[in-house]
Amino acid sequence: MDKRTFLKNAGLAGLGGMLSIDSLAELFNSVSSVSSADLAGDDDFWASIRKGYKLKPDYINLENGYYNFLPEQVLEKFIEHVREINYQGSYYMRTVQFDNKKAMAAKLAAVAGCPPDQLIITRNTTESLDMIIGGLDWKTDDEAIMAEQDYPAMLDMFKQVSKRYGVINKIVSVPNHPQTDDDIVNLYASAITDRTKLLMVCHMINITGQILPVKKICDMAHNRGVQVMVDGAHSFAHFRFNIPDLNCDYFGSSLHKWLSVPLGAGILYVRKDKIGSVWPLIAEGERKPDDISRLNHIGTHPVHTDLAIADAIDFYNTIGAERKEDRLRFLQNYWTSKVRDLPNVLLNTPADPARSCGIANVGIKGMKPSDMGDLLFKKYKIYTAPIDGAGVHGCRITPNVYTTTAELDVLVKALAELK
Ligand SMILES: Cc1ncc(COP(=O)(O)O)c(C=O)c1O
């Protein structure tokens, strides 16, 4: 059955009805012969995914980067979990809480392509990465490398470690338009000395959406005896990769971003041989040194969020990682290719598909990003994230799979008009 016949039979074409996960799976089966790249630009098709999102009519949301709010299919399951945990009460907490959390971590490890004994569920990227930054055995004059484009919470944690232990922080600046991977690898390599202990690198820079050649950076750093921690806040469930293939030592991400898990869930991956050398954020009872659960004590927390991870993964797998990545890259290319050469516009994100996916940043020459964001919102009813710093001056534009090309046409028109 093809897509149109499926929708007609399901009685859903044009009715505004949301498809259940099972119906979505059938819909995707009905287009299994269509390549993911062809499907990426089929707005009619993605309209059936859009129906699962309750969208505010007030503005076009092109700021899905902070929080990828949930499709209704996942939200309904989440609410069921909240009710169930409230019904079970302490009984749940004392019986299956920890087994369930472990099962969710195993599902996430499958998405991440890593062994389940090397990944834990945290509350967010900040907790994951700050645990590593704060938990290494720092000595005075040890050095750490990071970029000014990194996320402020991690840079602040490095500042604290510097004050506390006398660690020297070396800060590089990543160009918005590198010509080659070597430009980036050499930039990080040039900051390494005999005293360098840890290098932090973003998989995808949050303010521009630039994807960095993380594996090459890890290979280079390991050759020089330096550990690497990857900030994957924006890469996990956005574009495809397996964490172990990056050859990093540590990787953190937030699941409320691209996996659309309810707020307050993240992952931390620690390579097996590194688990024993990290001090946990919160002490755990006696464990074997390489047991990752020693890093996972957080006390009582919203366990219903943990349970919704399985539902978010079901939704993600139903769409399919390749189809999601292709859709997001299509949407970004759709608008950036129309404005990249406009004389008033400055694109702060590389065009190379290896260096970008769904997120891009655009500035208007001579206009403050905050003014640009205000104008986009007030005049054109487009919600974005203005960025003004670290060599990036413009608004971050983050569509999600439900975004339509008609919405992006409004952005393109606005960018052409803004001066
Ligand atoms: C690159 C990057 N790292 C870390 C974070 C922190 O994420 P969270 O607030 O979920 O811990 C963000 C949030 O936007 C981010 O973009």
Coordinates of C-alpha atoms and ligand atoms in Angstrom, one line a residue:
M1 CA 0.0 0.0 0.0
D2 CA 1.4 3.4 -0.8
K3 CA 1.4 6.4 1.4
R4 CA -1.7 8.1 0.1
T5 CA -3.7 4.8 0.1
F6 CA -2.6 4.2 3.6
L7 CA -3.7 7.6 4.8
K8 CA -7.0 7.3 3.0
N9 CA -7.7 3.8 4.4
A10 CA -6.7 5.0 7.9
G11 CA -9.3 7.8 7.4
L12 CA -6.8 10.3 8.4
A13 CA -5.9 12.3 5.3
G14 CA -7.0 15.9 6.0
L15 CA -8.8 15.1 9.2
G16 CA -6.1 16.6 11.4
G17 CA -5.8 13.4 13.4
M18 CA -2.7 12.3 15.1
L19 CA -1.3 8.9 14.1
S20 CA -0.5 6.4 16.9
I21 CA 3.0 5.0 16.9
D22 CA 1.8 1.8 15.3
S23 CA 0.0 3.7 12.5
L24 CA 3.2 5.8 12.1
A25 CA 5.2 2.6 11.7
E26 CA 2.7 1.4 9.1
L27 CA 3.0 4.7 7.3
F28 CA 6.8 4.4 7.2
N29 CA 6.5 0.9 5.9
S30 CA 4.3 2.1 3.1
V31 CA 7.2 4.3 1.9
S32 CA 10.0 1.9 2.5
S33 CA 10.8 1.9 -1.2
V34 CA 11.3 5.7 -1.2
S35 CA 14.8 6.7 -0.4
S36 CA 15.3 8.7 2.8
A37 CA 16.8 11.6 0.8
D38 CA 13.7 11.7 -1.5
L39 CA 11.4 11.5 1.5
A40 CA 13.2 14.3 3.3
G41 CA 11.7 17.0 1.1
D42 CA 8.1 15.5 0.9
D43 CA 6.2 18.0 3.0
D44 CA 2.9 16.1 2.4
F45 CA 4.5 13.1 4.0
W46 CA 5.9 15.0 7.0
A47 CA 2.5 16.6 7.5
S48 CA 1.5 13.3 9.1
I49 CA 4.3 13.6 11.6
R50 CA 3.5 17.3 12.2
K51 CA 0.0 16.2 13.3
G52 CA 1.6 14.7 16.4
Y53 CA 2.9 18.0 17.6
K54 CA 0.7 20.5 19.3
L55 CA 2.0 23.8 17.9
K56 CA 1.4 27.3 19.2
P57 CA -0.4 29.3 16.5
D58 CA 1.2 32.6 17.7
Y59 CA 4.6 32.1 15.9
I60 CA 6.7 29.8 13.8
N61 CA 9.0 27.9 16.2
L62 CA 12.5 27.9 14.8
E63 CA 14.0 27.4 18.3
N64 CA 13.9 23.7 18.9
G65 CA 17.5 23.6 20.1
Y66 CA 16.9 24.4 23.7
Y67 CA 14.2 21.8 24.1
N68 CA 12.6 19.5 21.5
F69 CA 9.2 19.4 23.1
L70 CA 7.4 16.1 22.9
P71 CA 5.2 14.8 20.1
E72 CA 1.8 14.0 21.6
Q73 CA 2.4 10.3 21.2
V74 CA 5.3 10.5 23.7
L75 CA 3.6 13.1 25.9
E76 CA 0.5 10.8 26.4
K77 CA 2.8 7.9 27.5
F78 CA 4.7 10.2 29.8
I79 CA 1.5 11.3 31.5
E80 CA 0.5 7.6 31.9
H81 CA 3.9 7.0 33.6
V82 CA 3.3 10.0 35.9
R83 CA -0.1 8.5 36.9
E84 CA 1.3 5.0 37.4
I85 CA 4.2 6.1 39.6
N86 CA 1.8 8.2 41.6
Y87 CA -0.4 5.2 42.0
Q88 CA 2.4 2.8 42.9
G89 CA 4.2 5.3 45.2
S90 CA 7.0 4.0 47.4
Y91 CA 6.3 0.4 46.3
Y92 CA 7.5 1.3 42.8
M93 CA 10.6 3.1 44.3
R94 CA 11.5 0.2 46.5
T95 CA 10.9 -2.6 43.9
V96 CA 11.5 -2.0 40.2
Q97 CA 12.8 1.6 40.1
F98 CA 16.5 0.7 39.6
D99 CA 15.9 -2.3 37.3
N100 CA 13.7 -0.1 35.1
K101 CA 16.3 2.7 35.0
K102 CA 19.0 0.1 34.0
A103 CA 16.7 -1.2 31.2
M104 CA 16.3 2.3 29.9
A105 CA 20.0 2.9 29.9
A106 CA 20.5 -0.4 27.9
K107 CA 18.0 0.9 25.3
L108 CA 19.9 4.2 25.1
A109 CA 23.2 2.3 24.8
A110 CA 21.7 0.5 21.8
V111 CA 20.9 3.9 20.2
A112 CA 24.4 5.1 21.0
G113 CA 26.0 1.9 19.7
C114 CA 27.9 1.3 22.9
P115 CA 28.0 -1.4 25.5
P116 CA 25.4 -0.9 28.2
D117 CA 28.0 -1.1 31.0
Q118 CA 29.5 2.2 29.7
L119 CA 26.5 4.5 29.8
I120 CA 24.3 6.0 32.5
I121 CA 21.3 8.2 32.6
T122 CA 21.9 11.6 34.1
R123 CA 19.7 14.7 34.3
N124 CA 21.4 16.6 31.5
T125 CA 24.6 17.3 29.6
T126 CA 25.7 19.7 32.3
E127 CA 25.6 17.1 35.0
S128 CA 27.3 14.5 32.7
L129 CA 30.2 16.8 31.6
D130 CA 30.6 18.7 34.9
M131 CA 31.0 15.4 36.7
I132 CA 34.0 14.6 34.5
I133 CA 35.5 18.1 34.7
G134 CA 35.1 18.2 38.4
G135 CA 35.9 14.5 39.0
L136 CA 39.3 14.1 37.5
D137 CA 42.4 13.9 39.7
W138 CA 43.7 17.4 38.9
K139 CA 47.1 18.6 40.0
T140 CA 48.4 22.2 40.1
D141 CA 49.5 23.3 36.6
D142 CA 47.7 20.5 34.8
E143 CA 46.2 21.9 31.6
A144 CA 42.8 21.6 30.0
I145 CA 41.8 22.6 26.4
M146 CA 38.4 24.0 25.4
A147 CA 37.0 26.5 22.9
E148 CA 35.3 29.8 23.4
Q149 CA 32.4 28.4 21.4
D150 CA 31.8 25.7 24.1
Y151 CA 28.8 25.9 26.3
P152 CA 29.1 28.3 29.2
A153 CA 28.2 25.8 31.9
M154 CA 31.2 23.7 31.1
L155 CA 33.5 26.7 30.7
D156 CA 32.4 27.8 34.2
M157 CA 33.1 24.4 35.6
F158 CA 36.6 24.5 34.1
K159 CA 37.0 28.0 35.7
Q160 CA 36.0 26.5 39.1
V161 CA 38.5 23.7 38.7
S162 CA 41.2 26.2 37.8
K163 CA 40.5 28.2 41.0
R164 CA 40.3 25.1 43.1
Y165 CA 43.3 23.1 41.9
G166 CA 45.4 25.6 39.9
V167 CA 44.6 24.0 36.5
I168 CA 45.5 26.1 33.5
N169 CA 42.7 26.4 30.9
K170 CA 43.7 27.0 27.3
I171 CA 40.9 28.4 25.2
V172 CA 41.0 28.1 21.4
S173 CA 38.6 29.7 19.0
V174 CA 36.9 27.6 16.3
P175 CA 36.5 29.4 12.9
N176 CA 32.9 29.5 11.5
H177 CA 34.1 28.4 8.1
P178 CA 37.0 25.9 8.3
Q179 CA 38.4 24.8 4.9
T180 CA 39.5 21.3 6.0
D181 CA 39.3 19.0 9.0
D182 CA 43.0 19.6 9.5
D183 CA 42.2 23.3 10.2
I184 CA 40.3 22.2 13.3
V185 CA 42.5 19.3 14.3
N186 CA 45.6 21.5 14.1
L187 CA 43.9 24.2 16.1
Y188 CA 43.4 21.8 19.0
A189 CA 46.8 20.1 18.5
S190 CA 48.6 23.5 18.8
A191 CA 47.2 24.0 22.3
I192 CA 48.5 20.6 23.7
T193 CA 51.6 20.6 25.9
D194 CA 53.2 17.9 28.1
R195 CA 50.9 19.0 30.9
T196 CA 47.6 18.7 29.0
K197 CA 45.3 16.3 30.7
L198 CA 41.8 16.8 29.2
L199 CA 40.5 18.2 25.9
M200 CA 36.9 19.2 25.6
V201 CA 35.3 19.4 22.2
C202 CA 31.8 20.0 21.0
H203 CA 30.4 17.4 18.5
M204 CA 28.1 20.1 17.2
I205 CA 28.7 23.7 18.3
N206 CA 25.4 24.9 19.8
I207 CA 25.6 28.5 18.6
T208 CA 26.3 27.7 14.9
G209 CA 25.4 24.1 14.4
Q210 CA 28.9 23.4 13.0
I211 CA 29.9 19.7 13.3
L212 CA 33.5 19.2 14.3
P213 CA 35.7 16.3 13.2
V214 CA 35.7 14.7 16.6
K215 CA 37.2 11.3 15.7
K216 CA 40.2 13.0 14.1
I217 CA 40.6 15.2 17.2
C218 CA 40.4 12.2 19.5
D219 CA 42.9 10.2 17.5
M220 CA 45.3 13.2 17.5
A221 CA 44.9 13.8 21.2
H222 CA 45.3 10.2 22.2
N223 CA 48.6 10.0 20.2
R224 CA 49.7 12.9 22.5
G225 CA 48.5 11.1 25.6
V226 CA 45.5 13.5 26.2
Q227 CA 42.0 12.3 27.1
V228 CA 39.0 13.7 25.2
M229 CA 35.5 14.6 26.5
V230 CA 32.9 15.2 23.8
D231 CA 29.9 17.6 24.4
G232 CA 27.3 15.8 22.4
A233 CA 24.3 17.9 23.6
H234 CA 23.2 18.6 20.0
S235 CA 24.5 15.5 18.2
F236 CA 22.7 12.6 19.9
A237 CA 19.6 11.5 18.0
H238 CA 20.2 14.4 15.5
F239 CA 22.6 12.8 13.1
R240 CA 23.9 9.2 13.0
F241 CA 27.1 8.0 14.7
N242 CA 28.1 5.4 17.3
I243 CA 29.8 6.8 20.4
P244 CA 32.7 4.3 20.4
D245 CA 33.5 5.1 16.8
L246 CA 34.4 8.7 17.9
N247 CA 37.2 7.2 20.0
C248 CA 36.5 9.6 22.9
D249 CA 36.9 8.9 26.6
Y250 CA 33.8 10.7 27.8
F251 CA 30.6 11.8 26.0
G252 CA 27.6 13.6 27.4
S253 CA 24.3 14.6 25.9
S254 CA 20.8 15.8 26.9
L255 CA 17.9 13.6 25.9
H256 CA 15.4 16.5 26.1
K257 CA 17.1 17.9 23.1
W258 CA 17.0 15.8 19.9
L259 CA 15.5 12.6 21.4
S260 CA 12.5 14.5 22.7
V261 CA 12.5 12.9 26.1
P262 CA 10.7 15.0 28.8
L263 CA 12.8 17.6 30.4
G264 CA 15.6 16.5 32.8
A265 CA 17.3 13.5 31.2
G266 CA 20.8 13.0 29.8
I267 CA 23.4 10.5 29.2
L268 CA 27.0 10.0 30.2
Y269 CA 29.3 7.6 28.4
V270 CA 32.6 6.7 30.0
R271 CA 35.0 4.3 28.3
K272 CA 35.4 1.2 30.4
D273 CA 39.0 1.8 31.3
K274 CA 38.3 5.4 32.4
I275 CA 35.4 4.6 34.8
G276 CA 37.6 3.9 37.8
S277 CA 39.5 7.2 37.6
V278 CA 36.5 9.5 37.8
W279 CA 35.3 10.8 41.2
P280 CA 31.5 10.7 41.2
L281 CA 29.5 14.0 41.6
I282 CA 27.6 12.4 44.5
A283 CA 29.2 9.5 46.4
E284 CA 27.8 6.0 45.9
G285 CA 28.2 2.9 48.1
E286 CA 31.0 0.5 47.5
R287 CA 31.3 -0.7 43.9
K288 CA 33.9 -2.3 41.7
P289 CA 36.2 0.5 40.2
D290 CA 35.0 -0.2 36.7
D291 CA 31.2 -0.4 37.6
I292 CA 29.7 2.7 36.0
S293 CA 26.9 2.7 38.5
R294 CA 29.4 4.3 41.0
L295 CA 28.9 7.5 39.0
N296 CA 25.1 7.4 39.0
H297 CA 23.9 8.2 42.5
I298 CA 21.5 11.3 42.3
G299 CA 19.0 10.5 45.1
T300 CA 15.3 10.5 44.5
H301 CA 14.4 12.0 41.2
P302 CA 11.5 12.1 38.6
V303 CA 11.5 8.4 37.7
H304 CA 8.6 8.8 35.3
T305 CA 10.9 10.8 33.1
D306 CA 13.2 7.7 33.0
L307 CA 10.3 5.5 31.8
A308 CA 9.4 7.9 29.0
I309 CA 12.8 7.3 27.5
A310 CA 11.6 4.0 26.0
D311 CA 8.6 5.8 24.3
A312 CA 10.9 8.6 22.9
I313 CA 13.2 5.9 21.5
D314 CA 10.2 4.1 19.9
F315 CA 9.1 7.3 18.3
Y316 CA 12.7 8.0 17.1
N317 CA 13.1 4.5 15.7
T318 CA 9.8 4.6 14.0
I319 CA 10.9 7.7 12.1
G320 CA 14.4 6.1 11.6
A321 CA 17.7 7.7 12.3
E322 CA 18.6 8.2 8.6
R323 CA 15.2 9.7 7.7
K324 CA 15.4 12.1 10.7
E325 CA 18.9 13.2 9.8
D326 CA 18.1 13.6 6.1
R327 CA 14.9 15.6 6.9
L328 CA 16.8 17.9 9.3
R329 CA 19.6 18.5 6.8
F330 CA 17.1 19.1 4.0
L331 CA 15.3 21.7 6.0
Q332 CA 18.5 23.6 6.9
N333 CA 19.7 23.4 3.3
Y334 CA 16.3 24.5 2.0
W335 CA 16.6 28.0 3.7
T336 CA 20.3 28.5 3.8
S337 CA 20.8 27.8 0.1
K338 CA 18.3 30.6 -0.6
V339 CA 20.0 33.2 1.5
R340 CA 23.7 32.3 1.6
D341 CA 24.5 34.7 -1.3
L342 CA 22.3 37.6 -0.3
P343 CA 24.4 40.7 0.1
N344 CA 22.9 41.7 3.5
V345 CA 23.2 38.2 5.0
L346 CA 26.0 36.5 6.8
L347 CA 25.8 32.7 7.2
N348 CA 27.8 31.5 10.2
T349 CA 27.4 27.8 9.5
P350 CA 29.4 25.8 6.8
A351 CA 27.5 24.5 3.8
D352 CA 29.4 21.2 3.7
P353 CA 27.0 18.5 4.7
A354 CA 29.8 16.9 6.7
R355 CA 30.0 20.0 8.8
S356 CA 26.3 20.8 9.4
C357 CA 22.9 19.2 9.8
G358 CA 19.6 20.8 11.1
I359 CA 21.0 23.9 12.9
A360 CA 22.4 27.0 11.3
N361 CA 23.1 30.5 12.3
V362 CA 22.4 33.6 10.2
G363 CA 23.2 37.3 10.8
I364 CA 22.3 40.5 9.1
K365 CA 25.2 42.8 8.3
G366 CA 25.3 45.8 10.6
M367 CA 22.4 44.6 12.8
K368 CA 22.7 43.5 16.4
P369 CA 21.5 39.9 16.8
S370 CA 19.1 40.9 19.6
D371 CA 17.5 43.5 17.3
M372 CA 17.3 40.9 14.5
G373 CA 15.7 38.4 16.9
D374 CA 13.2 41.1 18.0
L375 CA 12.3 42.0 14.4
L376 CA 11.9 38.3 13.3
F377 CA 9.6 37.8 16.2
K378 CA 7.5 40.9 16.2
K379 CA 7.3 41.6 12.4
Y380 CA 7.5 38.1 11.0
K381 CA 6.3 36.0 13.9
I382 CA 9.4 33.7 13.9
Y383 CA 10.9 32.6 17.1
T384 CA 14.7 32.1 17.1
A385 CA 17.7 32.3 19.4
P386 CA 19.9 35.4 19.0
I387 CA 23.6 34.8 19.7
D388 CA 26.2 37.6 20.1
G389 CA 29.6 36.4 21.1
A390 CA 32.5 34.0 20.5
G391 CA 32.8 35.3 16.9
V392 CA 29.2 34.5 16.2
H393 CA 26.7 37.3 15.5
G394 CA 23.3 36.2 14.3
C395 CA 20.2 34.2 15.1
R396 CA 20.3 30.4 15.6
I397 CA 17.7 28.7 13.5
T398 CA 16.6 25.3 14.7
P399 CA 13.8 23.6 12.8
N400 CA 12.5 20.1 13.8
V401 CA 11.1 17.3 11.6
Y402 CA 7.6 18.9 11.7
T403 CA 8.8 22.3 10.3
T404 CA 7.4 23.0 6.8
T405 CA 9.1 24.5 3.8
A406 CA 6.2 27.1 3.8
E407 CA 7.4 28.2 7.3
L408 CA 11.0 28.4 6.1
D409 CA 9.8 30.5 3.1
V410 CA 8.6 33.1 5.7
L411 CA 12.1 33.1 7.1
V412 CA 13.7 33.4 3.7
K413 CA 11.5 36.4 2.9
A414 CA 12.2 38.0 6.2
L415 CA 16.0 37.6 5.7
A416 CA 15.8 39.1 2.3
E417 CA 14.0 42.1 3.6
L418 CA 15.9 42.8 6.8
K419 CA 18.6 45.5 6.5
Ligands
LIG1 C1 26.6 22.3 23.4 C2 25.8 22.3 24.7 N1 26.3 21.7 25.7 C3 25.7 21.7 26.9 C4 24.4 22.1 27.0 C5 23.7 22.0 28.3 O1 22.6 21.3 28.2 P1 21.6 21.0 29.5 O2 21.2 22.4 30.0 O3 20.5 20.2 29.1 O4 22.5 20.4 30.6 C6 23.8 22.7 25.9 C7 22.4 23.3 26.0 O5 21.9 23.9 25.1 C8 24.5 22.8 24.7 O6 24.0 23.4 23.6

